[in-house]
mmCIF file of C-alpha atoms and ligand atoms in Angstrom:
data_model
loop_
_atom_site.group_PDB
_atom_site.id
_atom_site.type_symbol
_atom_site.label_atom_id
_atom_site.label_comp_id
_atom_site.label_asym_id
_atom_site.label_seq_id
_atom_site.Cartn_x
_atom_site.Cartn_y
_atom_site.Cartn_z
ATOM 1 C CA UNK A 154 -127.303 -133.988 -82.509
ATOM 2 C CA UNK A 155 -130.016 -131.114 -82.483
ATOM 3 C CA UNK A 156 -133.434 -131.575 -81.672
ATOM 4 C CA UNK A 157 -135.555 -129.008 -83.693
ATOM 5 C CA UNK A 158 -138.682 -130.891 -84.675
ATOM 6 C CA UNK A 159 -141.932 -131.992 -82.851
ATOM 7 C CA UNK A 160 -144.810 -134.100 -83.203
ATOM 8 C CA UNK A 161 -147.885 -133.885 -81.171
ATOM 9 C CA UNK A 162 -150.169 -136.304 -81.687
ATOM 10 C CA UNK A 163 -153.606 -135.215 -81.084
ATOM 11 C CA UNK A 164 -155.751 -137.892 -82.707
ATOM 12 C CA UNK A 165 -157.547 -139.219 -79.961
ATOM 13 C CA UNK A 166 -161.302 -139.413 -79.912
ATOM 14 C CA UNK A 167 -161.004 -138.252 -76.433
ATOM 15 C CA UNK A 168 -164.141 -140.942 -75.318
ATOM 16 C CA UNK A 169 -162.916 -139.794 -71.321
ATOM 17 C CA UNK A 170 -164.211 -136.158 -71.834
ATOM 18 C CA UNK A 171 -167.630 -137.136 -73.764
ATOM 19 C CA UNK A 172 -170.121 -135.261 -74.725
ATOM 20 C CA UNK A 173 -167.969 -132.246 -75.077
ATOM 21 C CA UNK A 174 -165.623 -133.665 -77.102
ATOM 22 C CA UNK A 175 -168.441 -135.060 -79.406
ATOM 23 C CA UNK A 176 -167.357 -132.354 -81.510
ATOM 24 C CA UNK A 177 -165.039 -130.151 -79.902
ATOM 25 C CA UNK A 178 -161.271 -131.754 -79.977
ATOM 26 C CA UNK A 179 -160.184 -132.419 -75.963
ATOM 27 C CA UNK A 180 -156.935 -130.391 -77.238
ATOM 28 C CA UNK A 181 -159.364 -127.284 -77.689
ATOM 29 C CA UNK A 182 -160.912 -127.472 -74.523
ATOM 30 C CA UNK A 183 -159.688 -124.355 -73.035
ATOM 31 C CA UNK A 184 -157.622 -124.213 -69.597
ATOM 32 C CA UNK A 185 -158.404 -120.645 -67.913
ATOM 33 C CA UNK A 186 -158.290 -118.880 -72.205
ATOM 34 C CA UNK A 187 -156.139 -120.835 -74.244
ATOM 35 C CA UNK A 188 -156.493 -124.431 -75.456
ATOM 36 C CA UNK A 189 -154.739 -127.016 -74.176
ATOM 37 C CA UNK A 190 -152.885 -127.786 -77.460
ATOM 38 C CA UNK A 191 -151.409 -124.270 -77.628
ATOM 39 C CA UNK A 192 -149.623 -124.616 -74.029
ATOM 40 C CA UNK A 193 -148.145 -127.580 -75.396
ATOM 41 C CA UNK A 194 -147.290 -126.028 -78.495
ATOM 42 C CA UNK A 195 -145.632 -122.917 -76.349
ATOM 43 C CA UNK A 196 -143.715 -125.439 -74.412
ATOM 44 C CA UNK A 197 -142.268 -127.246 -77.636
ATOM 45 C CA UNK A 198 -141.438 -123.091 -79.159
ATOM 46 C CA UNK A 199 -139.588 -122.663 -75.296
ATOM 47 C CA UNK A 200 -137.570 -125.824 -75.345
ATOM 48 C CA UNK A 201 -135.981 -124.839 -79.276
ATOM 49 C CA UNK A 202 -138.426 -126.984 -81.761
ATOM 50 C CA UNK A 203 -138.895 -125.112 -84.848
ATOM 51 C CA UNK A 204 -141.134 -127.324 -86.788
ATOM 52 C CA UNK A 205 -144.403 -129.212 -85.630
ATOM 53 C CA UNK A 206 -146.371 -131.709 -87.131
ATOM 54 C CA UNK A 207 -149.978 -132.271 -85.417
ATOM 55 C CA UNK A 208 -151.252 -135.386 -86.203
ATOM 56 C CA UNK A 209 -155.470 -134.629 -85.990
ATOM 57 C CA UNK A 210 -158.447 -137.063 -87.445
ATOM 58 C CA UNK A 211 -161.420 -136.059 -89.811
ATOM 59 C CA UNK A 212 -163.223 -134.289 -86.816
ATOM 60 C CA UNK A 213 -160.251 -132.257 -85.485
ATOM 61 C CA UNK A 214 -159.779 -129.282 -88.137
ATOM 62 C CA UNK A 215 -160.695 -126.863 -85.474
ATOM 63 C CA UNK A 216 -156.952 -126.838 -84.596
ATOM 64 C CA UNK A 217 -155.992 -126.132 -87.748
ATOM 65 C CA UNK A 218 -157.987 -123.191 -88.174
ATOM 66 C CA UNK A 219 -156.712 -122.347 -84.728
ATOM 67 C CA UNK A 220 -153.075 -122.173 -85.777
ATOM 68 C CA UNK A 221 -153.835 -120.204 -88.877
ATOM 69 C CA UNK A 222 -154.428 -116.258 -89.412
ATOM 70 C CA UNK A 223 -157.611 -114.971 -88.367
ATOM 71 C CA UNK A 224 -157.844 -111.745 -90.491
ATOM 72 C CA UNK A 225 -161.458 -110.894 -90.158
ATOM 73 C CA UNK A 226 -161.723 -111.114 -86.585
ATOM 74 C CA UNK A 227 -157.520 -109.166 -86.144
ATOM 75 C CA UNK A 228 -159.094 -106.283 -88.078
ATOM 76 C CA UNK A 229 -162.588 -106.081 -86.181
ATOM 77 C CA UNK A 230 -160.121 -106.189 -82.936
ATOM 78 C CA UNK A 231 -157.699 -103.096 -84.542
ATOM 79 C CA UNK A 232 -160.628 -101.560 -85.489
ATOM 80 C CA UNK A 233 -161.989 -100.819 -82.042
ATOM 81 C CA UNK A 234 -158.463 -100.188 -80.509
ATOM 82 C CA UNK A 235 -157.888 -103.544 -79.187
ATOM 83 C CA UNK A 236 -154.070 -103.907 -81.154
ATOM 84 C CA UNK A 237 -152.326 -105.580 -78.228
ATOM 85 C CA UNK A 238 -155.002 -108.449 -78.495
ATOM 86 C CA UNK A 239 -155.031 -108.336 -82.342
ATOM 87 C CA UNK A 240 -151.148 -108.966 -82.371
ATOM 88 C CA UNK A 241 -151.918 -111.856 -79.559
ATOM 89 C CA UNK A 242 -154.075 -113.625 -82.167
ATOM 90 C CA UNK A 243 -151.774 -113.071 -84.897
ATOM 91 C CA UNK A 244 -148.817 -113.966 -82.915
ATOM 92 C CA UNK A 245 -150.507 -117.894 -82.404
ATOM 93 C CA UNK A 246 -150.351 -118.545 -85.840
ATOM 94 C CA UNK A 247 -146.685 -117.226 -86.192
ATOM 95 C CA UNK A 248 -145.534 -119.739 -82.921
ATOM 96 C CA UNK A 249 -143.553 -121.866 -85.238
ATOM 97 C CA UNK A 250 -144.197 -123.569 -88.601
ATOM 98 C CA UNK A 251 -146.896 -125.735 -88.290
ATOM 99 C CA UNK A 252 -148.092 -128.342 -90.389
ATOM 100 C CA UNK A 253 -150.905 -130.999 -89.924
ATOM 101 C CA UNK A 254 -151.469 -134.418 -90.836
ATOM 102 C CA UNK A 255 -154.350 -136.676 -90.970
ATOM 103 C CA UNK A 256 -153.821 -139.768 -88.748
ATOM 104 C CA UNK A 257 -156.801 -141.898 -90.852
ATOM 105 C CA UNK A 258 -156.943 -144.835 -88.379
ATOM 106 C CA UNK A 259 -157.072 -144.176 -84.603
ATOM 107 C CA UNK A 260 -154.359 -147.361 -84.397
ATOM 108 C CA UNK A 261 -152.419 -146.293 -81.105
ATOM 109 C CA UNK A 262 -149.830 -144.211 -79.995
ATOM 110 C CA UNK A 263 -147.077 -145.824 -82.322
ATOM 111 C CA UNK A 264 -148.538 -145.970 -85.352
ATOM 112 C CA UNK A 265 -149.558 -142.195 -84.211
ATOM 113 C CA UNK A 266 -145.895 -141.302 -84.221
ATOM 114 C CA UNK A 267 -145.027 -144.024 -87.099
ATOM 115 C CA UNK A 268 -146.950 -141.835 -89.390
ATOM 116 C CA UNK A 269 -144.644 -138.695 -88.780
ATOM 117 C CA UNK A 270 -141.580 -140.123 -90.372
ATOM 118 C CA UNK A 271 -142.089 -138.546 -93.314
ATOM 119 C CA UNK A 272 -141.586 -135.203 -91.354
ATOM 120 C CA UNK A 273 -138.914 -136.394 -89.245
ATOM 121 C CA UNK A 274 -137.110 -137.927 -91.803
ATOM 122 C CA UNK A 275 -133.132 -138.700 -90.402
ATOM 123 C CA UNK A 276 -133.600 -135.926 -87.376
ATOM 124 C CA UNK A 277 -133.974 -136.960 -83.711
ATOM 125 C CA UNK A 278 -137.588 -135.259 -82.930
ATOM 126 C CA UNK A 279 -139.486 -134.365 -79.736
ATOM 127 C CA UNK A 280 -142.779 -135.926 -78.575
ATOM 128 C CA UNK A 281 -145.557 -134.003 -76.935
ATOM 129 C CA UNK A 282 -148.582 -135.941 -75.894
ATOM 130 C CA UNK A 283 -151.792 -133.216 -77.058
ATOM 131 C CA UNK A 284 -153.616 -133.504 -73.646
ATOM 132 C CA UNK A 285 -150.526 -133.788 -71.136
ATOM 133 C CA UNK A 286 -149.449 -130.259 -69.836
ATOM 134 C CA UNK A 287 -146.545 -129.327 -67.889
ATOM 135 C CA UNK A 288 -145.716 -126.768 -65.898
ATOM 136 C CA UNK A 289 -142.028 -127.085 -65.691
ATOM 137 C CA UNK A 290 -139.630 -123.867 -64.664
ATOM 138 C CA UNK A 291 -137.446 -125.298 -67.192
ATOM 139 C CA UNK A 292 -139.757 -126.440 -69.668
ATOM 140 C CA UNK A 293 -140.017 -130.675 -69.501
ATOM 141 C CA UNK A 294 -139.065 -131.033 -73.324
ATOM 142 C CA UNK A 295 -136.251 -129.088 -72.807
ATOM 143 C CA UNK A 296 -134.721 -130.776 -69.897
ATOM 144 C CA UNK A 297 -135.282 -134.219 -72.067
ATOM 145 C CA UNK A 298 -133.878 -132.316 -75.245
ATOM 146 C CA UNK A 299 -130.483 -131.403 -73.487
ATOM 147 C CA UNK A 300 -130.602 -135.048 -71.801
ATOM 148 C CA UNK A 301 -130.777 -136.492 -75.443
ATOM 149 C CA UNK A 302 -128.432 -133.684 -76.898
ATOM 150 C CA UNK A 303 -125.298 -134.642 -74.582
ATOM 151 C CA UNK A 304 -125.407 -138.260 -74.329
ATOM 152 C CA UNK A 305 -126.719 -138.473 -77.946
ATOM 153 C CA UNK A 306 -129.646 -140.580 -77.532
ATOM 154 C CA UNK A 307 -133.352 -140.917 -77.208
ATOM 155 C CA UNK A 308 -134.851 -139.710 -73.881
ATOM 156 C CA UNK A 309 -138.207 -140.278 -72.211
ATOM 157 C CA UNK A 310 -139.485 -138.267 -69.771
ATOM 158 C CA UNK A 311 -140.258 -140.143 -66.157
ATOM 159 C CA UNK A 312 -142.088 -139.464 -62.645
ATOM 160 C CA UNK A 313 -142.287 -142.026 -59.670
ATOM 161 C CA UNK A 314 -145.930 -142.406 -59.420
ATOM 162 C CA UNK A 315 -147.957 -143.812 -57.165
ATOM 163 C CA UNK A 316 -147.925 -148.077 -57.402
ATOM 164 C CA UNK A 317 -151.547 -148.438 -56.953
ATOM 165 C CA UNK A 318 -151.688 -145.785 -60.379
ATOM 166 C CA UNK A 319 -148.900 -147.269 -62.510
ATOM 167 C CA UNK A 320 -151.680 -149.651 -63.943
ATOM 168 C CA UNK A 321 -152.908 -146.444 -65.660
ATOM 169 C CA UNK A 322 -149.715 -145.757 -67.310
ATOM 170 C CA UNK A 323 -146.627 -147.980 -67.975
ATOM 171 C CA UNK A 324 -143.748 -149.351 -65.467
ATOM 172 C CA UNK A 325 -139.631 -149.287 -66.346
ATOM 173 C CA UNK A 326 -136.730 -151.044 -65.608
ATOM 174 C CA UNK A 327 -133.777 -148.666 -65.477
ATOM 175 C CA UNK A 328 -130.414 -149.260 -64.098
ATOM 176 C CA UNK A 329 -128.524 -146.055 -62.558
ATOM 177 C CA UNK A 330 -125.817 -143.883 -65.264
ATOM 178 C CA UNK A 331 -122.228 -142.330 -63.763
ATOM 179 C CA UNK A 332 -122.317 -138.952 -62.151
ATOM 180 C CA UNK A 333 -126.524 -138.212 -62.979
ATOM 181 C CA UNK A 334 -129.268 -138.672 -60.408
ATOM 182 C CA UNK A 335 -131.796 -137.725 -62.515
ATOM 183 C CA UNK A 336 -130.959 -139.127 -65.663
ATOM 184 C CA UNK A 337 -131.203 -143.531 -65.459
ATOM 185 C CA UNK A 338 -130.936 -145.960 -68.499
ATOM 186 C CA UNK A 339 -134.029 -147.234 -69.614
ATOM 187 C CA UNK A 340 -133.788 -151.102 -69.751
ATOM 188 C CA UNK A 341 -137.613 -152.439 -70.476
ATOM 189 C CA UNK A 342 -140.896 -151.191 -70.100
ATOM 190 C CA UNK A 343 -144.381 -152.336 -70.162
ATOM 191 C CA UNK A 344 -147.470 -150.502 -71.061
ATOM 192 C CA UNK A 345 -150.783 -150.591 -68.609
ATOM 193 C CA UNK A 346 -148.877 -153.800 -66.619
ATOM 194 C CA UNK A 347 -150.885 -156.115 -64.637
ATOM 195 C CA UNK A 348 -149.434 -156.247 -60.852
ATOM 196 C CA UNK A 349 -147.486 -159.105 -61.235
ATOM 197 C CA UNK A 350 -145.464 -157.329 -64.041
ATOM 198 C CA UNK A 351 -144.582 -153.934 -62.242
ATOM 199 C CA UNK A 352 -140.719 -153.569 -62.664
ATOM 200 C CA UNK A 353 -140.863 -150.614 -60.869
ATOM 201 C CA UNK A 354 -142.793 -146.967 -59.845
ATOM 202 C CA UNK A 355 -141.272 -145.373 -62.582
ATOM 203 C CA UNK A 356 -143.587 -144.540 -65.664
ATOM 204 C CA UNK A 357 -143.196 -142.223 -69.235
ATOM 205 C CA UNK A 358 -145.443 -139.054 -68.819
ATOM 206 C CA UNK A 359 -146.377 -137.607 -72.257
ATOM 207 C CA UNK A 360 -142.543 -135.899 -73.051
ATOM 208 C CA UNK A 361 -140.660 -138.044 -75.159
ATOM 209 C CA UNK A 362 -136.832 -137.313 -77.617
ATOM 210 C CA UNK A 363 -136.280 -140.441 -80.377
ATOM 211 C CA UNK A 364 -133.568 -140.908 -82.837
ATOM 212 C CA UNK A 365 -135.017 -142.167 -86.045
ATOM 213 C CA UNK A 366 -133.441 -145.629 -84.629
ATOM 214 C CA UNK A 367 -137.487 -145.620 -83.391
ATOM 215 C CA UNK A 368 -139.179 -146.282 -86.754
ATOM 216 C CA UNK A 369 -136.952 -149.248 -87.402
ATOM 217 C CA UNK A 370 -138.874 -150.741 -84.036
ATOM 218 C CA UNK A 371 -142.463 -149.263 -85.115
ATOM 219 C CA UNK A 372 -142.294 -150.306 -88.356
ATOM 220 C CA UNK A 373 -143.080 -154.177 -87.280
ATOM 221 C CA UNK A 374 -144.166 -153.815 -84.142
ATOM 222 C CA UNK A 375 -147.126 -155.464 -83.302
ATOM 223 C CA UNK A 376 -150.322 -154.328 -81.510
ATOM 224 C CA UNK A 377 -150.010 -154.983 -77.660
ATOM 225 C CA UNK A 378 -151.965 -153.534 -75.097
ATOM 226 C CA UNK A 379 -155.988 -152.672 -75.808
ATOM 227 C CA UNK A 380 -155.049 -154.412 -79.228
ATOM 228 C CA UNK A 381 -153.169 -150.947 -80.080
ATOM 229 C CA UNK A 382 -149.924 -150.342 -81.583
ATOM 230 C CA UNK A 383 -148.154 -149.227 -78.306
ATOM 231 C CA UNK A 384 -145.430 -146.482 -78.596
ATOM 232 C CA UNK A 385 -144.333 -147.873 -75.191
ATOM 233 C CA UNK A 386 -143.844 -151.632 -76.566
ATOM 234 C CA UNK A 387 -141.066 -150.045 -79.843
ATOM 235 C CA UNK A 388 -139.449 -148.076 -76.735
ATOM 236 C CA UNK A 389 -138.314 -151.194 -75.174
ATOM 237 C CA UNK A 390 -137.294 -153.044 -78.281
ATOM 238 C CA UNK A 391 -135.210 -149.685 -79.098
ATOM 239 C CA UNK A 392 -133.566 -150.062 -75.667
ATOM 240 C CA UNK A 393 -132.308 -153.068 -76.426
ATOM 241 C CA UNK A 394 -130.692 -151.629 -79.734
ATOM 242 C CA UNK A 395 -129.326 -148.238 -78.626
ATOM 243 C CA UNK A 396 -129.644 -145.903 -75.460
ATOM 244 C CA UNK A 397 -132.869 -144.628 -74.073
ATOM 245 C CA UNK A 398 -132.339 -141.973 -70.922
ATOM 246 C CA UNK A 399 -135.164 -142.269 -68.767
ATOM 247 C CA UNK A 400 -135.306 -138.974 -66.973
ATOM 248 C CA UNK A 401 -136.336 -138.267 -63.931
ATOM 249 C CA UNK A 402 -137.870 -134.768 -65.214
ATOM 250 C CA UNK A 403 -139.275 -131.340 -62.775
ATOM 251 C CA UNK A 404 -142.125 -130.198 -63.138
ATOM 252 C CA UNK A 405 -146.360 -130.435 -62.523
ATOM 253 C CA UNK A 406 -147.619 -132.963 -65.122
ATOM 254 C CA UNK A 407 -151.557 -132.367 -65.809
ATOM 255 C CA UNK A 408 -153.511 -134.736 -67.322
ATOM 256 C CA UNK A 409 -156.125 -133.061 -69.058
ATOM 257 C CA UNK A 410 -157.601 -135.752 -70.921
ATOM 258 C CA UNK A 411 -160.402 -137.110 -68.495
ATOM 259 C CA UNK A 412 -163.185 -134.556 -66.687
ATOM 260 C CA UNK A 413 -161.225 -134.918 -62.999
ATOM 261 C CA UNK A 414 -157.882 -134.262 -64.473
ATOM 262 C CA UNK A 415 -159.527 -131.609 -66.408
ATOM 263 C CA UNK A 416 -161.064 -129.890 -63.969
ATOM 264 C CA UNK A 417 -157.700 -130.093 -61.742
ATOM 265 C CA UNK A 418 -155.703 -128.386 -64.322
ATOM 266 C CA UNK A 419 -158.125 -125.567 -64.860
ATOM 267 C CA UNK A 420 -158.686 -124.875 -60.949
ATOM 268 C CA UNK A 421 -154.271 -124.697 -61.170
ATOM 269 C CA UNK A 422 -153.925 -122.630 -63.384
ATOM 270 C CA UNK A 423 -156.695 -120.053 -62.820
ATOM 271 C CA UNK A 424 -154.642 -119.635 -59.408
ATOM 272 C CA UNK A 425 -151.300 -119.090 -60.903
ATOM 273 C CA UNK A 426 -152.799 -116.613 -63.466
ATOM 274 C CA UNK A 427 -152.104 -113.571 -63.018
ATOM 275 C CA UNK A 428 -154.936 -111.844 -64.537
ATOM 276 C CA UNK A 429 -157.408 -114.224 -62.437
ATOM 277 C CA UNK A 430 -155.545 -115.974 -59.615
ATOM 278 C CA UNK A 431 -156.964 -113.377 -57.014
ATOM 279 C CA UNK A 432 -160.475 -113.431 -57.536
ATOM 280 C CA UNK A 433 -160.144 -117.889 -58.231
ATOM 281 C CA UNK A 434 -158.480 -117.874 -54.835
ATOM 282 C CA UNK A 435 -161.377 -115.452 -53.482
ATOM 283 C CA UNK A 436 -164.253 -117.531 -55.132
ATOM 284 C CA UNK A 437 -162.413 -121.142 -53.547
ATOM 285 C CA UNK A 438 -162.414 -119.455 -50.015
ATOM 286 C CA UNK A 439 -166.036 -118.639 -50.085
ATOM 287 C CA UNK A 440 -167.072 -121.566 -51.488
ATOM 288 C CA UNK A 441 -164.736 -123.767 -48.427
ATOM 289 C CA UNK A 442 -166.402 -121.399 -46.350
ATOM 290 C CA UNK A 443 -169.688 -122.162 -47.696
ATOM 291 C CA UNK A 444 -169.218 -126.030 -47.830
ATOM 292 C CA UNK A 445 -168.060 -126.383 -44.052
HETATM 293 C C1 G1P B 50 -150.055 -142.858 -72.776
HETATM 294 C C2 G1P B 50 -148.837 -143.762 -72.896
HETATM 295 C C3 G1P B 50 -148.369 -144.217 -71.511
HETATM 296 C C4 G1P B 50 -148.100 -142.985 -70.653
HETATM 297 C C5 G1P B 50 -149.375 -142.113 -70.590
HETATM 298 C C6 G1P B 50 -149.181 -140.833 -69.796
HETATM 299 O O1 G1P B 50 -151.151 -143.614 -72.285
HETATM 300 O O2 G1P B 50 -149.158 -144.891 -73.707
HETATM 301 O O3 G1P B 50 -147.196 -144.983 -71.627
HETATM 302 O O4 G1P B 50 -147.693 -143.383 -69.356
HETATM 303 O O5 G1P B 50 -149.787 -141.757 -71.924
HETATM 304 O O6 G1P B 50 -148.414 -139.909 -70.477
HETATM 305 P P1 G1P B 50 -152.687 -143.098 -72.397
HETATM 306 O O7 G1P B 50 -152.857 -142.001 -71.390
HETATM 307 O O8 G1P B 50 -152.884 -142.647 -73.792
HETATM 308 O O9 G1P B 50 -153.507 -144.325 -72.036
#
């Protein structure tokens, strides 16, 4: 089995990050100077996926223009010597063969992925939620594509989070496999569970691998949490079919899609950039030294 297609679904009206993304897509919202949608596009091109589908909505064809060539603005660049940033904005477009589809009913995460089996068709494919980045030295949908790969499988990608969060996200029941420690069998999970129905600390965080084997679950699975057609809910009826790694991935996970999280990931990655890590970490000292 080979993993060499993605879908990112980015077709979220992104209500969290309001007014901005009134009409600016939360995936555009730039961390430090790219978007957040191209970081998860670069980590998808780094872990071996050749072909993406981006699932948008009517107000979202920003990305799309984003992802295309730019020739007007490449030749103004050449034009006043700037080539090395000319080929930059060329090379975005070239990042892997990208194609977009409409997602015409904002009906939850699985029917978000249920519409991408047209692209899919019978290949396993990657999942890459639009406003989740990582920061993994191995990149996170690589370590669950190579997970996947060997035991020839689906994989989700898991953190221990804090019990008084999991509420936020969804909680597993996983049983230990032979030889791994970070690599456990999924057994159940259950989206945004109520305390009585934690199974555990362990939740999915935005990096999924399926075998097709997940359509056969989407394709009647009824709306569950928030009245939504839950992606987690079809995981858990496909773990009862075939094998679903839950693994235990490295990594920072940033949550980009509400103004904290937001702010968080920009403020992180401003410091680890190399062009303006030294003056962020100048401007955060003054202002500590200011504030105490
Ligand atoms: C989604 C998933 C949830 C997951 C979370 C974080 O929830 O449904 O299972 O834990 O992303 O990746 P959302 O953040 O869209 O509410």
């Amino acid at each position: 089995m080979k993993v060499r297609k993605a879908v990112i679904p980015a077709a979220g009206l992104g209500t969290r990050l309001l007014p901005a993304t009134k009409s600016v897509p939360k995936e555009m919202l730039p961390i430090v100077d790219k978007p957040t949608l191209q970081y998860v596009v670069e980590e998808a091109v780094k872990s071996g996926i050749e072909d993406i589908l981006i699932l948008t909505n009517r107000s979202k064809s920003s990305m799309e223009d984003y992802f295309d060539y730019h020739p007007e603005l490449e030749e103004k660049l050449r034009a006043s010597g700037r080539e090395e940033e000319a080929d930059a904005i060329r090379g975005i477009a070239d990042l892997a063969n990208i194609v977009f589809m409409r997602q015409k009913e904002t009906l939850g995460l699985g029917h978000a992925v249920y519409c991408a089996r047209s692209f899919t068709g019978d290949e396993p494919f990657a999942v890459l939620l639009g406003d989740d980045v990582m920061d993994g030295e191995k990149p996170v949908t690589l370590q669950l594509v190579e997970a996947a790969e060997e035991y020839g499988c689906s994989a989700v990608g898991a953190r221990h989070v804090a019990l008084d969060q999991i509420g936020k996200y969804c909680t597993l029941r996983y049983e230990e496999m032979p030889g791994e420690d970070k690599i456990f069998r999924l057994l159940d999970a259950i989206e945004k569970p109520r305390p009585e129905e934690i199974f555990s600390d362990f939740a999915i965080l935005g990096r999924y691998v399926f075998t097709p084997g997940i359509f056969t679950a989407l394709a009647d699975q009824k709306p569950g949490y928030g009245g939504e057609i839950q992606l987690t809910d079809a995981i858990a009826r496909l773990a009862k079919r075939e094998t679903v790694l839950a693994v235990d991935f490295e990594g920072r996970r940033f949550d980009t899609g509400n103004v904290p999280g937001y702010l968080e990931t920009v403020v992180e990655y401003a410091l680890s950039s190399p062009e303006y890590g030294g003056w962020m970490r100048e401007f955060i000292l003054k202002k500590a030294r200011e504030l105490s």
